[in-house]
Short mmCIF file of C-alpha atoms in Angstrom, two decimals:
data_model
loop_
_atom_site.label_atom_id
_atom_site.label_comp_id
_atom_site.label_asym_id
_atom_site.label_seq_id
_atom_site.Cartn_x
_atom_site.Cartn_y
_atom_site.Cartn_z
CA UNK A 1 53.30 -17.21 67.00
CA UNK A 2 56.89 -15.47 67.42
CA UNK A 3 59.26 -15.46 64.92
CA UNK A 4 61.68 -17.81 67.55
CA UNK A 5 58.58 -20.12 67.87
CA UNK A 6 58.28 -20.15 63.89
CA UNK A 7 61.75 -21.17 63.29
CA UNK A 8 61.90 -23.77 65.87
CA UNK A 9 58.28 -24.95 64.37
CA UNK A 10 60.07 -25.13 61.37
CA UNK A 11 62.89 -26.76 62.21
CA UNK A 12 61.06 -29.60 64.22
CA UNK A 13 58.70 -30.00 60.52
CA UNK A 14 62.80 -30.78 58.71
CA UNK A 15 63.15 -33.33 61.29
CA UNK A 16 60.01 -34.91 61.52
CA UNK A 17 60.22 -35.07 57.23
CA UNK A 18 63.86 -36.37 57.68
CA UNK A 19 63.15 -38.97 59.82
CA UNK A 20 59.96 -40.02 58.10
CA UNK A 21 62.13 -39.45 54.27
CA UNK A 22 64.93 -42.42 55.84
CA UNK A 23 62.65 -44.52 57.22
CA UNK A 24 60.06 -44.83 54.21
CA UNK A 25 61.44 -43.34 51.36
CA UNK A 26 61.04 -40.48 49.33
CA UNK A 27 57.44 -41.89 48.00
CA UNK A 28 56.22 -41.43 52.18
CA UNK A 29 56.76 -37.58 52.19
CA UNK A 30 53.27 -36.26 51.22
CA UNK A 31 52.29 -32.97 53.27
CA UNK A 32 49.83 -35.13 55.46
CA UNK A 33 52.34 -38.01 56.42
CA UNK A 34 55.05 -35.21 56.80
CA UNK A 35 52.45 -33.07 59.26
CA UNK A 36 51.59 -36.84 60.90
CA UNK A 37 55.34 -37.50 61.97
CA UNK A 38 55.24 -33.97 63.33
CA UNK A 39 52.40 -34.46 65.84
CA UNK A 40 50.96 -31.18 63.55
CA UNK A 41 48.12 -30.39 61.29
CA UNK A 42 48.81 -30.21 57.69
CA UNK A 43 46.93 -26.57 57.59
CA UNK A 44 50.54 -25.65 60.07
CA UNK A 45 53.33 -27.76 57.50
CA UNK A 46 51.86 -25.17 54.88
CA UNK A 47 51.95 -22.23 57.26
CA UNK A 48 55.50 -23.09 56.87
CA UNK A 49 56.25 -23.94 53.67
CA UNK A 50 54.04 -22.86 50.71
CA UNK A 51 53.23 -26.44 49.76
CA UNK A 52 55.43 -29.53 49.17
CA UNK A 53 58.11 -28.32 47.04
CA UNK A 54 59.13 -25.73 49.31
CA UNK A 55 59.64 -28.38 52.04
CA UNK A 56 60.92 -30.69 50.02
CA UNK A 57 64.00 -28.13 49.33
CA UNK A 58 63.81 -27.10 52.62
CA UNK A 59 64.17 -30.70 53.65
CA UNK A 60 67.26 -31.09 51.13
CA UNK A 61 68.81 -28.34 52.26
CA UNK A 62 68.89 -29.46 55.82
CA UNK A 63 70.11 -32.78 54.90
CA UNK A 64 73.12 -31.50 52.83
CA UNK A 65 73.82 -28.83 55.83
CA UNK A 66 73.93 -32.14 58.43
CA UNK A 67 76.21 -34.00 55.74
CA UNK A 68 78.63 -31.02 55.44
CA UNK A 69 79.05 -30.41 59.09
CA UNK A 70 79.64 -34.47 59.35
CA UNK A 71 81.92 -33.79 56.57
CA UNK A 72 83.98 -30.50 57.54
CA UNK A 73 84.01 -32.11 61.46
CA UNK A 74 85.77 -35.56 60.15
CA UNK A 75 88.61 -33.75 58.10
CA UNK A 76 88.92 -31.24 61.35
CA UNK A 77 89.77 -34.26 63.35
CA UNK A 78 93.02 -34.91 64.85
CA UNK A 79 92.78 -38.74 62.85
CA UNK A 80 91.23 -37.76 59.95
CA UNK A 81 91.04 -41.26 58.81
CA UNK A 82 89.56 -42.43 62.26
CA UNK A 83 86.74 -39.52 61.77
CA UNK A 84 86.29 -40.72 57.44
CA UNK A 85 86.11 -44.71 59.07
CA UNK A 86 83.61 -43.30 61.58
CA UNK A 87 81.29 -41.34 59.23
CA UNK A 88 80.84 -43.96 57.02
CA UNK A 89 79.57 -46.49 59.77
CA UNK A 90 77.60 -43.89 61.32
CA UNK A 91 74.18 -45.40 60.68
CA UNK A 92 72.31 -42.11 60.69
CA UNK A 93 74.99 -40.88 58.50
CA UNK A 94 74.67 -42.96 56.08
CA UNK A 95 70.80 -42.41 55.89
CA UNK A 96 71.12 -38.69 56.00
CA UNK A 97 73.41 -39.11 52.38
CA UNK A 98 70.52 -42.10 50.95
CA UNK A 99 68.00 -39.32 51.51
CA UNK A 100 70.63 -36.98 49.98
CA UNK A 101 70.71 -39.04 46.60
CA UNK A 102 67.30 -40.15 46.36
CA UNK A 103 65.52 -36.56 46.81
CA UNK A 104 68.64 -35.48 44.51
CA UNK A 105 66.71 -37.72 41.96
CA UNK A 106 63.27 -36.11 42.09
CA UNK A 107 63.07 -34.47 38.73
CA UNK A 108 61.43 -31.53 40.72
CA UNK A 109 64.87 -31.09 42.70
CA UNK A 110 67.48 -31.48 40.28
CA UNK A 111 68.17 -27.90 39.85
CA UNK A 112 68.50 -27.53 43.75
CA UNK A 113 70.51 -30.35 44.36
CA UNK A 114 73.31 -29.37 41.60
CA UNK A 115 73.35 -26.07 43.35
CA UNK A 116 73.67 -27.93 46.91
CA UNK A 117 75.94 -30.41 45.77
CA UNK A 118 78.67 -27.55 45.65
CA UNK A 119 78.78 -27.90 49.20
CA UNK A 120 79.04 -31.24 49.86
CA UNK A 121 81.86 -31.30 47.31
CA UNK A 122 83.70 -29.07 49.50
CA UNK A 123 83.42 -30.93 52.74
CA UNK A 124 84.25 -34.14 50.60
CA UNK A 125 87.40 -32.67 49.37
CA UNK A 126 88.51 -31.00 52.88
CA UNK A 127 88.22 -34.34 54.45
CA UNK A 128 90.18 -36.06 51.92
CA UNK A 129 92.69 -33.60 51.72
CA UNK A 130 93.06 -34.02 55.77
CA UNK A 131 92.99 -38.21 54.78
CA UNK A 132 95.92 -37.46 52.34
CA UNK A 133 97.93 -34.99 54.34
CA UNK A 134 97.77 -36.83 57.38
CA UNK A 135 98.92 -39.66 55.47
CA UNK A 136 101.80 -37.52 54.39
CA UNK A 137 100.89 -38.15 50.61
CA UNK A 138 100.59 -35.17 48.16
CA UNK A 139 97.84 -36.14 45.14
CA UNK A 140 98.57 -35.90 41.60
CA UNK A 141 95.49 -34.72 41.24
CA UNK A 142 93.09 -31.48 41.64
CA UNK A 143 92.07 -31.84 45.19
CA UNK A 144 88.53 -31.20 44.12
CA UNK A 145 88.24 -34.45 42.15
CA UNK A 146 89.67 -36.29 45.22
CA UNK A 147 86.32 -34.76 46.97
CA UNK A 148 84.11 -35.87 44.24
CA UNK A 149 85.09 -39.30 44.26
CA UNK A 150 85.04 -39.17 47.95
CA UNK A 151 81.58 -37.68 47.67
CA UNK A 152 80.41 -40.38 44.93
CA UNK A 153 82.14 -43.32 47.33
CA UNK A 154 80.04 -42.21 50.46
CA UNK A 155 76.71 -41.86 48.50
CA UNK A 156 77.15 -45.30 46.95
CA UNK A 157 77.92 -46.68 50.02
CA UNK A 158 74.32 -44.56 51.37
CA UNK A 159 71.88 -46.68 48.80
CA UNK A 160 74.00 -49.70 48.75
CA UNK A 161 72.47 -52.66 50.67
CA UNK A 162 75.53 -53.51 51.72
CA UNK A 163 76.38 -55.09 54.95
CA UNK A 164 78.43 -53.12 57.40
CA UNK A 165 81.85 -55.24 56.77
CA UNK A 166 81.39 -54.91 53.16
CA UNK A 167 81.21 -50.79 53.75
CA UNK A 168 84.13 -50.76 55.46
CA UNK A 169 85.85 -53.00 52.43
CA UNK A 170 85.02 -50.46 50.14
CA UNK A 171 86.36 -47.74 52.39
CA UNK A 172 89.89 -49.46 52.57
CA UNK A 173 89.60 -49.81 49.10
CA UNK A 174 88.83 -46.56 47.99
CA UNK A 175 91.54 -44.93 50.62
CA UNK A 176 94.23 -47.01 49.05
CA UNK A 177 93.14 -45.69 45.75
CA UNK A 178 93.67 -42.54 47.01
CA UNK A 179 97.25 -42.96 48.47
CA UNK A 180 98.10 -44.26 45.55
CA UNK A 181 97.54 -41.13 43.41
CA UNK A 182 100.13 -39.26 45.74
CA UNK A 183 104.24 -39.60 45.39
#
């Protein structure tokens, strides 16, 4: 196997897991089920990763790398409040971020996620810094805790049950918040 065949091997195992982690849950991602949604044997997933906590990080990793470029892309938009209204009823989205918070959760992942969370901070607080600027509103406020909150919004919103109209509530909501920290 080449080293390009590995890595797209590889990266077809993150998206098999990732698909299989939003659509059953955290509980569903045991190296068989994960080699299962892959089309692959199990003997191959472990080829890859040295057993399940290595593609469990693997698999967090990838998520928070889709969230940030979702993230980063919306506050690059020319509407950056469009692009925030459109990322948080983007249904995949939003079940990229659940599996976000509930591998974040795994005792075993902890450590990783603090370290990933970084990241997702930072694309949280670029895209409501564009929210703010475009609004013509300067915060009162470090710009980074604007991203956190953004950050804690969007994963409540992620595990909520909450019906689509109800999401969108809580956006409006939490954006006037926002404009109301500014001058």
């Amino acid at each position: 196997m080449s080293r390009a065949d590995g890595g797209e091997t590889r990266q077809r195992l993150l998206v098999a897991a990732m698909s299989l982690g939003m659509r059953d849950g955290v509980g569903a991602l045991s190296i068989q089920a994960m080699a299962d949604a892959a089309g692959v044997s199990k003997a191959l997933v472990l080829y890859h990763f040295e057993d399940k906590q290595a593609l469990l990080v693997a698999l967090l990793e990838h998520a928070v790398g889709r969230d940030v470029a979702a993230l980063e892309s919306a506050a690059r938009a020319d509407e950056p409040m469009g692009a925030l209204h459109t990322l948080v009823a983007d249904a995949e989205g939003v079940a990229v971020r659940g599996l976000i918070v509930a591998l974040s959760r795994e005792a075993s992942l902890r450590a990783d996620a603090a370290r990933l969370r970084a990241a997702r901070e930072g694309g949280a607080t670029a895209l409501a810094t564009a929210v703010l600027r475009s609004a013509g509103v300067r915060p009162h406020v470090a710009r980074t805790l604007l991203g956190q909150v953004l950050l804690q919004q969007l994963d409540g919103q992620a595990t909520a049950d909450a019906p689509h109209g109800a999401r969108e509530a809580t956006l409006d909501a939490f954006t006037l918040a926002l404009l109301s920290l500014g001058e």
